[in-house]
C-alpha atoms as one frame of an Amber mdcrd trajectory, in Angstrom:
protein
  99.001 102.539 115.977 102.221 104.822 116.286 102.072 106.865 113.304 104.580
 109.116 114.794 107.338 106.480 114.488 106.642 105.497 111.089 107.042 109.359
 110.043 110.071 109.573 111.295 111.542 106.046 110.835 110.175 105.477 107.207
 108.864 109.811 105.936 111.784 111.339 107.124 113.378 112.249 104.086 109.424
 113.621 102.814 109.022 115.480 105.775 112.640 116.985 105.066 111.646 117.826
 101.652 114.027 115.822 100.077 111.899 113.383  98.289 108.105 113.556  97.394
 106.599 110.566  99.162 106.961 107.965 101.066 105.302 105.067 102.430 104.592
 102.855 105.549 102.148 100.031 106.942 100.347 100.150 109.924  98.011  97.886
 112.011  94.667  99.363 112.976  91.549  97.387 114.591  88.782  99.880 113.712
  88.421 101.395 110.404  87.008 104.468 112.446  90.087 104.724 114.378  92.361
 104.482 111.545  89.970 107.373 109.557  90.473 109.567 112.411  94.208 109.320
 113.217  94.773 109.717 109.289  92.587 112.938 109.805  94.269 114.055 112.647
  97.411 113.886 110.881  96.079 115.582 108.143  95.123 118.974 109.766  98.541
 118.697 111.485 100.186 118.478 108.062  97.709 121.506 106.988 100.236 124.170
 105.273 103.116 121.981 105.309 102.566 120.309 101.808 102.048 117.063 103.142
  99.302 115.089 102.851  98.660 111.009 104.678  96.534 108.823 102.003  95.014
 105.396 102.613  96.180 103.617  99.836  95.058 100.199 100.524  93.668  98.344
 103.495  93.837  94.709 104.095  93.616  92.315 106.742  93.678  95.001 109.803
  96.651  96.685 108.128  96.619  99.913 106.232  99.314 100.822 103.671  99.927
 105.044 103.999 100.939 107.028 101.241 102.799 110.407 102.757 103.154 112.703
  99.426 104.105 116.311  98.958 101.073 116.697  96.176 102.994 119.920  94.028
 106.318 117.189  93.924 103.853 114.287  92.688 102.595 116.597  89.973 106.251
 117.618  89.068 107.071 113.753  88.983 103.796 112.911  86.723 104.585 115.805
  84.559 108.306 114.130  83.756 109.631 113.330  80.236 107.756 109.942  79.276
 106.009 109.215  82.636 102.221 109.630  81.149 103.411 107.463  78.036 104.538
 104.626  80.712 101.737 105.441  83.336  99.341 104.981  79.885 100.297 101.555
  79.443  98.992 100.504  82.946  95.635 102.194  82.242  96.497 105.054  83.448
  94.209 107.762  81.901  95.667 111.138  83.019  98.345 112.273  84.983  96.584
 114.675  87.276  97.123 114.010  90.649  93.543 112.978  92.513  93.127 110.522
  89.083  96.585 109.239  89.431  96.161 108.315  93.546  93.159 107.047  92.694
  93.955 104.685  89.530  96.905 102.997  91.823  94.715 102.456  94.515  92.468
 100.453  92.410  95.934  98.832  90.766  96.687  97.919  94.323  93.233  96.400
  95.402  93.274  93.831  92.329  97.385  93.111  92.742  98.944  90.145  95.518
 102.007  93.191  95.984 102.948  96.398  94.351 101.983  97.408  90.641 105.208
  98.192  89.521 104.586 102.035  88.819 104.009 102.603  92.254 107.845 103.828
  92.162 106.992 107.027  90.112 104.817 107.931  93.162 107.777 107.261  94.997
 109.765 109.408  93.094 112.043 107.037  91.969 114.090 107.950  88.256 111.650
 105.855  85.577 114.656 104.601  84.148 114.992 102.618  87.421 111.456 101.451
  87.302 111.239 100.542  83.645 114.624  98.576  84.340 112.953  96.682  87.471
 110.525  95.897  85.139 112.496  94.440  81.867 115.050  92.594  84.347 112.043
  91.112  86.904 113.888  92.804  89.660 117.571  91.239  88.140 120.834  92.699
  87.210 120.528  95.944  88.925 123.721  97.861  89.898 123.096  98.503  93.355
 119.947  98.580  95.825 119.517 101.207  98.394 115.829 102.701  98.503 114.982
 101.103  95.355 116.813  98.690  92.674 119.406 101.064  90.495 119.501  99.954
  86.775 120.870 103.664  85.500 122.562 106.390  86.981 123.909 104.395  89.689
 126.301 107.519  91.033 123.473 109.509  91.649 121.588 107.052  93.329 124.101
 106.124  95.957 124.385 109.736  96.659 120.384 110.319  96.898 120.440 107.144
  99.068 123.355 108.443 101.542 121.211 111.137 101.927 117.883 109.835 102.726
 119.682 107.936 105.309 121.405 110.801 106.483 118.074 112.676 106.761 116.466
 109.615 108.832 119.028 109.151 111.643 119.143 113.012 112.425 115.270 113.104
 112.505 115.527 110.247 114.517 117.951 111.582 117.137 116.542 114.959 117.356
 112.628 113.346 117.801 113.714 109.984 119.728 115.415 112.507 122.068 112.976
 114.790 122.557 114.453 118.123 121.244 112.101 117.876 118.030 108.417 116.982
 117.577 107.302 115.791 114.522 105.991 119.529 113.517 109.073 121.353 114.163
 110.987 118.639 112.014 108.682 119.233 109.182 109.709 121.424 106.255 107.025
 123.824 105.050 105.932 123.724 101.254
């Protein structure tokens, strides 16, 4: 289980502090194990903001959650996010009930409940237009399917990218770890 690589290859642009979360799966073959590294990557994260969640395992493969908890609460606190979170039975939008309601959305769902993109931090616009089209019509696809603002998006997506090759080259070469490469709350 390389953790490590899915930071940088898929959390780069979290770690950067560009973007409040992220997400990755990995294989594990004890649930121990997986607790542990999870942990360990926890401490490590201690005072940087970050935090590694289980979201969901299945079939010997976890599916990690790496958030910046004060961004989530920003993003939950948006302009008409409770209102659309409310609709998926989605009680309050503090944090630890939030994390907690999606898991549960994501243990009774095949894929993703839909919402998962405000957790994500992608626009609601975006998500509510996924939604109405069934994934259709968008006006471009980068990190997520574009329905509004589609300027803004191609910009935000440059820059994730951006973000993910230079923490690649800098950790893939050895002149970064993980740590250093982190941005601090």
């Amino acid at each position: 289980m390389s953790i490590e690589k899915s930071l940088i290859e898929y959390c780069s642009p979290t770690l950067a502090k560009l973007k409040t979360a992220n997400l990755f799966s990995c294989k594990y073959s004890e649930e121990n194990e997986l607790n542990a590294v999870v942990a360990s990557w926890n401490r490590y994260f201690n005072g940087k903001g970050i935090e590694l969640i289980v979201l969901r395992k299945q079939n010997g493969s976890a599916l990690v959650y790496v958030c910046r908890r004060n961004r989530l609460e920003l993003d939950l606190d948006k302009k008409g996010v409770a209102e659309f979170l409310a609709n998926y039975g989605y009680e309050s939008i503090k944090v630890d009930y939030a994390i907690e309601k999606l898991k549960s959305r994501l243990k009774d769902c095949d894929g993703f409940p839909h919402e998962i993109g405000i957790f994500l931090d992608y626009p609601l616009e975006d998500v509510k237009g996924f939604i109405e089209n069934a994934g259709a019509n968008f006006k471009c696809c980068g990190c997520w399917k574009v329905y509004c603002n589609e300027c803004e998006a191609i910009k935000l997506f440059a820059k994730y990218q951006k973000c993910r090759e230079v923490y690649s080259r800098l950790f893939y070469a050895g002149t970064r770890s993980i740590e250093q490469l982190t941005v601090k709350a």
